[in-house]
PDB file of C-alpha atoms and ligand atoms in Angstrom:
ATOM      1  CA  MET W   1      21.963  63.989 179.525  1.00 46.00           C
ATOM      2  CA  THR W   2      19.284  62.012 177.720  1.00 52.00           C
ATOM      3  CA  THR W   3      15.992  63.678 176.926  1.00 59.00           C
ATOM      4  CA  THR W   4      12.616  62.565 175.628  1.00 60.00           C
ATOM      5  CA  ARG W   5      10.616  64.417 172.987  1.00 58.00           C
ATOM      6  CA  TYR W   6       9.461  66.563 175.895  1.00 57.00           C
ATOM      7  CA  GLY W   7      13.024  67.597 176.632  1.00 54.00           C
ATOM      8  CA  ARG W   8      12.797  66.196 180.134  1.00 50.00           C
ATOM      9  CA  ARG W   9      15.571  64.399 181.887  1.00 45.00           C
ATOM     10  CA  ALA W  10      15.853  60.671 181.475  1.00 43.00           C
ATOM     11  CA  PRO W  11      15.071  58.592 184.558  1.00 40.00           C
ATOM     12  CA  GLU W  12      18.649  57.806 185.463  1.00 42.00           C
ATOM     13  CA  THR W  13      19.481  61.500 185.765  1.00 42.00           C
ATOM     14  CA  ALA W  14      16.170  62.844 186.978  1.00 48.00           C
ATOM     15  CA  ASP W  15      15.449  63.618 190.588  1.00 54.00           C
ATOM     16  CA  ARG W  16      11.836  62.489 190.550  1.00 57.00           C
ATOM     17  CA  ALA W  17       9.582  59.465 190.979  1.00 64.00           C
ATOM     18  CA  PRO W  18       9.474  57.011 188.051  1.00 70.00           C
ATOM     19  CA  ASN W  19       6.602  57.444 185.600  1.00 77.00           C
ATOM     20  CA  TRP W  20       5.561  56.250 182.134  1.00 82.00           C
ATOM     21  CA  ARG W  21       8.154  58.442 180.390  1.00 83.00           C
ATOM     22  CA  ASP W  22      10.896  56.184 181.745  1.00 83.00           C
ATOM     23  CA  THR W  23      10.190  53.637 179.016  1.00 87.00           C
ATOM     24  CA  ALA W  24       9.357  56.089 176.212  1.00 90.00           C
ATOM     25  CA  ALA W  25      10.724  54.945 172.858  1.00 91.00           C
ATOM     26  CA  CYS W  26      11.716  58.554 172.083  1.00 90.00           C
ATOM     27  CA  LEU W  27      14.324  58.768 174.831  1.00 87.00           C
ATOM     28  CA  GLY W  28      17.262  60.680 173.411  1.00 84.00           C
ATOM     29  CA  GLN W  29      15.422  61.720 170.239  1.00 85.00           C
ATOM     30  CA  ALA W  30      13.947  65.093 171.158  1.00 81.00           C
ATOM     31  CA  ALA W  31      15.247  66.732 167.964  1.00 80.00           C
ATOM     32  CA  LEU W  32      13.349  64.278 165.776  1.00 82.00           C
ATOM     33  CA  PHE W  33      10.117  64.939 167.630  1.00 82.00           C
ATOM     34  CA  LEU W  34      10.458  68.705 167.830  1.00 79.00           C
ATOM     35  CA  PRO W  35      11.823  69.843 164.450  1.00 75.00           C
ATOM     36  CA  ARG W  36      12.764  73.509 164.140  1.00 74.00           C
ATOM     37  CA  ARG W  37      10.685  74.125 161.044  1.00 70.00           C
ATOM     38  CA  ASP W  38       6.973  73.482 160.897  1.00 69.00           C
ATOM     39  CA  THR W  39       6.553  73.046 157.121  1.00 69.00           C
ATOM     40  CA  GLY W  40       8.441  71.604 154.140  1.00 71.00           C
ATOM     41  CA  PRO W  41       9.857  68.190 153.200  1.00 74.00           C
ATOM     42  CA  GLU W  42      12.260  67.978 156.156  1.00 78.00           C
ATOM     43  CA  TYR W  43       9.427  68.617 158.562  1.00 77.00           C
ATOM     44  CA  VAL W  44       7.282  65.935 156.901  1.00 77.00           C
ATOM     45  CA  ALA W  45      10.190  63.452 156.942  1.00 80.00           C
ATOM     46  CA  SER W  46      10.792  64.048 160.640  1.00 82.00           C
ATOM     47  CA  MET W  47       7.078  63.620 161.396  1.00 83.00           C
ATOM     48  CA  VAL W  48       7.036  60.293 159.528  1.00 83.00           C
ATOM     49  CA  ALA W  49      10.202  59.119 161.302  1.00 86.00           C
ATOM     50  CA  ALA W  50       8.840  60.173 164.702  1.00 89.00           C
ATOM     51  CA  LYS W  51       5.558  58.373 164.070  1.00 89.00           C
ATOM     52  CA  LYS W  52       7.506  55.213 163.285  1.00 88.00           C
ATOM     53  CA  VAL W  53       9.232  55.452 166.669  1.00 91.00           C
ATOM     54  CA  CYS W  54       5.847  55.928 168.360  1.00 92.00           C
ATOM     55  CA  GLU W  55       4.457  52.809 166.634  1.00 89.00           C
ATOM     56  CA  HIS W  56       6.710  50.655 168.817  1.00 88.00           C
ATOM     57  CA  CYS W  57       6.484  52.756 171.972  1.00 90.00           C
ATOM     58  CA  PRO W  58       5.202  50.825 175.000  1.00 89.00           C
ATOM     59  CA  VAL W  59       3.635  53.953 176.510  1.00 90.00           C
ATOM     60  CA  GLN W  60       1.966  55.366 173.431  1.00 91.00           C
ATOM     61  CA  GLN W  61      -1.507  55.386 174.976  1.00 89.00           C
ATOM     62  CA  ALA W  62      -0.357  57.153 178.147  1.00 88.00           C
ATOM     63  CA  CYS W  63       1.489  59.707 176.023  1.00 89.00           C
ATOM     64  CA  LEU W  64      -1.527  60.359 173.821  1.00 89.00           C
ATOM     65  CA  ASP W  65      -3.856  60.544 176.822  1.00 86.00           C
ATOM     66  CA  GLU W  66      -1.637  63.181 178.385  1.00 84.00           C
ATOM     67  CA  ALA W  67      -1.440  65.171 175.155  1.00 85.00           C
ATOM     68  CA  MET W  68      -5.202  65.079 174.711  1.00 83.00           C
ATOM     69  CA  ALA W  69      -5.791  66.019 178.336  1.00 80.00           C
ATOM     70  CA  THR W  70      -3.342  68.901 178.535  1.00 79.00           C
ATOM     71  CA  GLU W  71      -3.093  70.528 175.123  1.00 77.00           C
ATOM     72  CA  ARG W  72      -5.423  73.319 174.237  1.00 63.00           C
ATOM     73  CA  ALA W  73      -6.694  73.966 170.723  1.00 54.00           C
ATOM     74  CA  ASP W  74      -5.956  77.668 171.034  1.00 52.00           C
ATOM     75  CA  THR W  75      -2.335  77.529 172.188  1.00 53.00           C
ATOM     76  CA  GLU W  76      -0.071  77.211 169.183  1.00 51.00           C
ATOM     77  CA  ASN W  77       3.109  76.017 170.858  1.00 48.00           C
ATOM     78  CA  ALA W  78       1.451  73.405 173.003  1.00 55.00           C
ATOM     79  CA  ARG W  79       0.784  71.309 169.902  1.00 59.00           C
ATOM     80  CA  ALA W  80       4.272  71.199 168.418  1.00 72.00           C
ATOM     81  CA  GLY W  81       5.611  67.873 167.222  1.00 83.00           C
ATOM     82  CA  VAL W  82       4.393  64.286 167.323  1.00 89.00           C
ATOM     83  CA  ARG W  83       2.866  63.058 170.574  1.00 90.00           C
ATOM     84  CA  GLY W  84       1.380  59.643 171.200  1.00 91.00           C
ATOM     85  CA  GLY W  85       1.888  58.691 167.565  1.00 91.00           C
ATOM     86  CA  LEU W  86      -0.127  61.627 166.189  1.00 90.00           C
ATOM     87  CA  THR W  87       1.011  64.781 164.416  1.00 84.00           C
ATOM     88  CA  PRO W  88      -0.349  68.151 165.610  1.00 83.00           C
ATOM     89  CA  GLN W  89      -2.791  68.122 162.683  1.00 81.00           C
ATOM     90  CA  GLU W  90      -4.035  64.629 163.560  1.00 85.00           C
ATOM     91  CA  ARG W  91      -4.510  65.634 167.181  1.00 85.00           C
ATOM     92  CA  ALA W  92      -6.389  68.757 166.121  1.00 82.00           C
ATOM     93  CA  ALA W  93      -8.724  66.554 164.042  1.00 84.00           C
ATOM     94  CA  ARG W  94      -9.162  64.291 167.051  1.00 84.00           C
ATOM     95  CA  TYR W  95     -10.071  67.236 169.300  1.00 82.00           C
ATOM     96  CA  SER W  96     -12.586  68.329 166.747  1.00 80.00           C
ATOM     97  CA  ARG W  97     -14.175  64.855 166.544  1.00 81.00           C
ATOM     98  CA  GLN W  98     -14.265  64.595 170.328  1.00 79.00           C
ATOM     99  CA  ARG W  99     -16.066  67.920 170.535  1.00 79.00           C
ATOM    100  CA  ARG W 100     -18.603  66.699 167.979  1.00 80.00           C
ATOM    101  CA  ARG W 101     -18.671  63.215 169.556  1.00 77.00           C
ATOM    102  CA  VAL W 102     -17.857  61.587 166.204  1.00 72.00           C
ATOM    103  CA  PRO W 103     -16.352  58.082 166.598  1.00 71.00           C
ATOM    104  CA  GLU W 104     -12.741  57.595 165.499  1.00 69.00           C
ATOM    105  CA  PRO W 105     -12.525  56.229 161.944  1.00 69.00           C
ATOM    106  CA  PRO W 106     -10.036  53.418 161.368  1.00 77.00           C
ATOM    107  CA  THR W 107      -6.707  54.724 160.108  1.00 84.00           C
ATOM    108  CA  LEU W 108      -4.562  53.355 157.297  1.00 83.00           C
ATOM    109  CA  LEU W 109      -2.284  51.911 159.972  1.00 82.00           C
ATOM    110  CA  ASP W 110      -5.274  50.122 161.587  1.00 83.00           C
ATOM    111  CA  GLN W 111      -6.084  48.553 158.214  1.00 88.00           C
ATOM    112  CA  TYR W 112      -2.527  47.262 157.927  1.00 88.00           C
ATOM    113  CA  LEU W 113      -2.239  45.985 161.506  1.00 84.00           C
ATOM    114  CA  ARG W 114      -5.554  44.117 161.276  1.00 86.00           C
ATOM    115  CA  ARG W 115      -4.392  42.136 158.259  1.00 91.00           C
ATOM    116  CA  THR W 116      -0.745  41.465 158.974  1.00 90.00           C
ATOM    117  CA  GLU W 117       1.422  39.432 161.297  1.00 88.00           C
ATOM    118  CA  PRO W 118       5.099  40.132 162.099  1.00 86.00           C
ATOM    119  CA  LEU W 119       7.484  37.219 161.476  1.00 89.00           C
ATOM    120  CA  HIS W 120      11.167  36.618 162.228  1.00 86.00           C
ATOM    121  CA  ASP W 121      13.843  38.850 160.689  1.00 85.00           C
ATOM    122  CA  GLY W 122      11.464  41.752 160.249  1.00 85.00           C
ATOM    123  CA  HIS W 123       9.293  40.032 157.616  1.00 90.00           C
ATOM    124  CA  VAL W 124       5.555  40.645 157.685  1.00 90.00           C
ATOM    125  CA  ARG W 125       2.889  38.256 156.414  1.00 92.00           C
ATOM    126  CA  TRP W 126      -0.460  39.265 154.917  1.00 95.00           C
ATOM    127  CA  THR W 127      -2.941  37.095 156.847  1.00 94.00           C
ATOM    128  CA  VAL W 128      -6.256  37.456 155.008  1.00 94.00           C
ATOM    129  CA  ALA W 129      -7.489  36.017 151.721  1.00 93.00           C
ATOM    130  CA  THR W 130      -8.567  39.390 150.308  1.00 91.00           C
ATOM    131  CA  LYS W 131      -5.592  40.892 148.563  1.00 88.00           C
ATOM    132  CA  SER W 132      -6.700  44.511 148.597  1.00 90.00           C
ATOM    133  CA  VAL W 133      -8.198  47.062 150.986  1.00 91.00           C
ATOM    134  CA  ALA W 134     -10.552  49.967 150.322  1.00 91.00           C
ATOM    135  CA  PHE W 135      -9.677  53.107 152.266  1.00 89.00           C
ATOM    136  CA  GLN W 136     -10.989  56.638 151.764  1.00 87.00           C
ATOM    137  CA  ASP W 137     -12.280  56.084 148.211  1.00 86.00           C
ATOM    138  CA  ARG W 138      -9.138  54.267 147.154  1.00 91.00           C
ATOM    139  CA  GLN W 139      -8.152  50.640 146.678  1.00 94.00           C
ATOM    140  CA  TYR W 140      -4.748  49.492 148.024  1.00 93.00           C
ATOM    141  CA  THR W 141      -2.983  46.200 147.387  1.00 94.00           C
ATOM    142  CA  ALA W 142      -1.166  44.806 150.440  1.00 93.00           C
ATOM    143  CA  ALA W 143       2.155  46.142 149.147  1.00 94.00           C
ATOM    144  CA  GLN W 144       0.676  49.545 148.288  1.00 93.00           C
ATOM    145  CA  LEU W 145      -0.767  49.797 151.788  1.00 91.00           C
ATOM    146  CA  ALA W 146       2.604  49.055 153.398  1.00 89.00           C
ATOM    147  CA  TRP W 147       4.298  51.451 151.003  1.00 89.00           C
ATOM    148  CA  ALA W 148       1.859  54.266 151.751  1.00 87.00           C
ATOM    149  CA  LEU W 149       2.490  53.865 155.474  1.00 84.00           C
ATOM    150  CA  GLY W 150       6.239  53.779 155.134  1.00 80.00           C
ATOM    151  CA  THR W 151       6.851  56.523 152.591  1.00 80.00           C
ATOM    152  CA  ARG W 152       3.741  58.708 152.303  1.00 73.00           C
ATOM    153  CA  ARG W 153       4.426  58.998 148.582  1.00 80.00           C
ATOM    154  CA  GLU W 154       3.080  57.283 145.500  1.00 86.00           C
ATOM    155  CA  PRO W 155       5.303  54.423 144.261  1.00 90.00           C
ATOM    156  CA  GLU W 156       7.104  54.985 140.974  1.00 91.00           C
ATOM    157  CA  GLY W 157       6.739  51.815 138.928  1.00 91.00           C
ATOM    158  CA  ALA W 158       6.149  48.307 140.287  1.00 92.00           C
ATOM    159  CA  LEU W 159       6.577  47.513 143.983  1.00 94.00           C
ATOM    160  CA  ARG W 160       8.762  44.491 144.777  1.00 93.00           C
ATOM    161  CA  THR W 161       9.911  42.765 147.955  1.00 93.00           C
ATOM    162  CA  THR W 162      13.652  43.078 148.498  1.00 91.00           C
ATOM    163  CA  CYS W 163      14.079  40.487 151.265  1.00 93.00           C
ATOM    164  CA  GLY W 164      13.579  37.266 149.307  1.00 93.00           C
ATOM    165  CA  MET W 165      10.387  36.258 151.116  1.00 94.00           C
ATOM    166  CA  ALA W 166       7.549  36.002 148.607  1.00 92.00           C
ATOM    167  CA  GLY W 167       4.635  38.252 149.525  1.00 91.00           C
ATOM    168  CA  CYS W 168       6.428  39.952 152.411  1.00 94.00           C
ATOM    169  CA  VAL W 169       4.739  43.275 153.210  1.00 91.00           C
ATOM    170  CA  ALA W 170       7.227  44.662 155.713  1.00 88.00           C
ATOM    171  CA  VAL W 171       7.434  48.392 155.097  1.00 83.00           C
ATOM    172  CA  GLU W 172      11.250  48.264 155.044  1.00 83.00           C
ATOM    173  CA  HIS W 173      11.327  45.257 152.690  1.00 89.00           C
ATOM    174  CA  LEU W 174       9.703  46.972 149.714  1.00 91.00           C
ATOM    175  CA  SER W 175      11.141  49.013 146.897  1.00 91.00           C
ATOM    176  CA  ASP W 176       9.744  50.815 143.877  1.00 92.00           C
ATOM    177  CA  GLU W 177      11.366  51.382 140.492  1.00 92.00           C
ATOM    178  CA  ALA W 178      12.820  54.729 141.611  1.00 89.00           C
ATOM    179  CA  MET W 179      14.544  53.126 144.627  1.00 88.00           C
ATOM    180  CA  ARG W 180      15.897  50.273 142.540  1.00 90.00           C
ATOM    181  CA  ASN W 181      17.240  52.690 139.909  1.00 90.00           C
ATOM    182  CA  SER W 182      18.893  54.769 142.570  1.00 88.00           C
ATOM    183  CA  ALA W 183      20.481  51.634 144.130  1.00 87.00           C
ATOM    184  CA  ARG W 184      21.748  50.578 140.678  1.00 90.00           C
ATOM    185  CA  ARG W 185      23.264  54.027 140.070  1.00 92.00           C
ATOM    186  CA  TYR W 186      24.963  53.867 143.486  1.00 89.00           C
ATOM    187  CA  ARG W 187      26.412  50.403 142.770  1.00 90.00           C
ATOM    188  CA  ARG W 188      27.736  51.592 139.384  1.00 92.00           C
ATOM    189  CA  TRP W 189      29.261  54.669 141.019  1.00 90.00           C
ATOM    190  CA  LYS W 190      30.917  52.512 143.723  1.00 88.00           C
ATOM    191  CA  ALA W 191      32.271  50.094 141.138  1.00 90.00           C
ATOM    192  CA  ALA W 192      33.744  52.965 139.097  1.00 89.00           C
ATOM    193  CA  ALA W 193      35.221  54.771 142.115  1.00 82.00           C
TER     194      ALA W 193
HETATM  195  S1  SF4 D   1       4.265  57.706 171.993  1.00 58.73           S
HETATM  196 FE1  SF4 D   1       5.874  58.685 170.784  1.00 58.73          FE
HETATM  197  S2  SF4 D   1       6.087  60.736 171.640  1.00 58.73           S
HETATM  198 FE2  SF4 D   1       4.967  59.525 173.130  1.00 58.73          FE
HETATM  199  S3  SF4 D   1       6.479  58.725 174.550  1.00 58.73           S
HETATM  200 FE3  SF4 D   1       6.193  57.168 172.966  1.00 58.73          FE
HETATM  201  S4  SF4 D   1       7.728  57.568 171.392  1.00 58.73           S
HETATM  202 FE4  SF4 D   1       7.556  59.409 172.698  1.00 58.73          FE
HETATM  203 ZN1   ZN D   2      10.611  40.538 154.285  1.00 58.73          ZN
END
């Protein structure tokens, strides 16, 4: 039986009327969206991976609207896992801003999406003349911005594109020195095996 992050039955097996969950990008990935632990590196990695799935979800807005309408700030379990592309902490911040009627600030992802255009084969083009972006007291180059979104860690050494397209800023087409060293070590190990 296929389940969404909510653990509900997938449409083909469910005895109910169709709704927006039928096209959820998280179908079959409940474990990723509801990790057992709620701290530590594995938890963070699963949150990042889940958010990536949400980025391409056709019903992200409906999902977030439901989360915001039904969750309560004082019920711990109701805010487990990523919903509508936001972690529990991000949703808590959103509740708080809504209560104070503070407008949503643009996110790092907004900054990236405003300045990029997806191309064939997963490449991404930087579309504006300005080569860097200021965000929360910090300056990002296009590659650093993509890297920050994809890894949530500081790059070690220079960032390079790995796909052969000059200037590509696809999150998956970038590597830092640490990744390249690790790939080199793996190739040496394979060659010696
Ligand atoms: S936005 Fe994320 S959590 Fe919500 S239905 Fe889509 S993939 Fe699932
Ligand atoms: Zn590329």
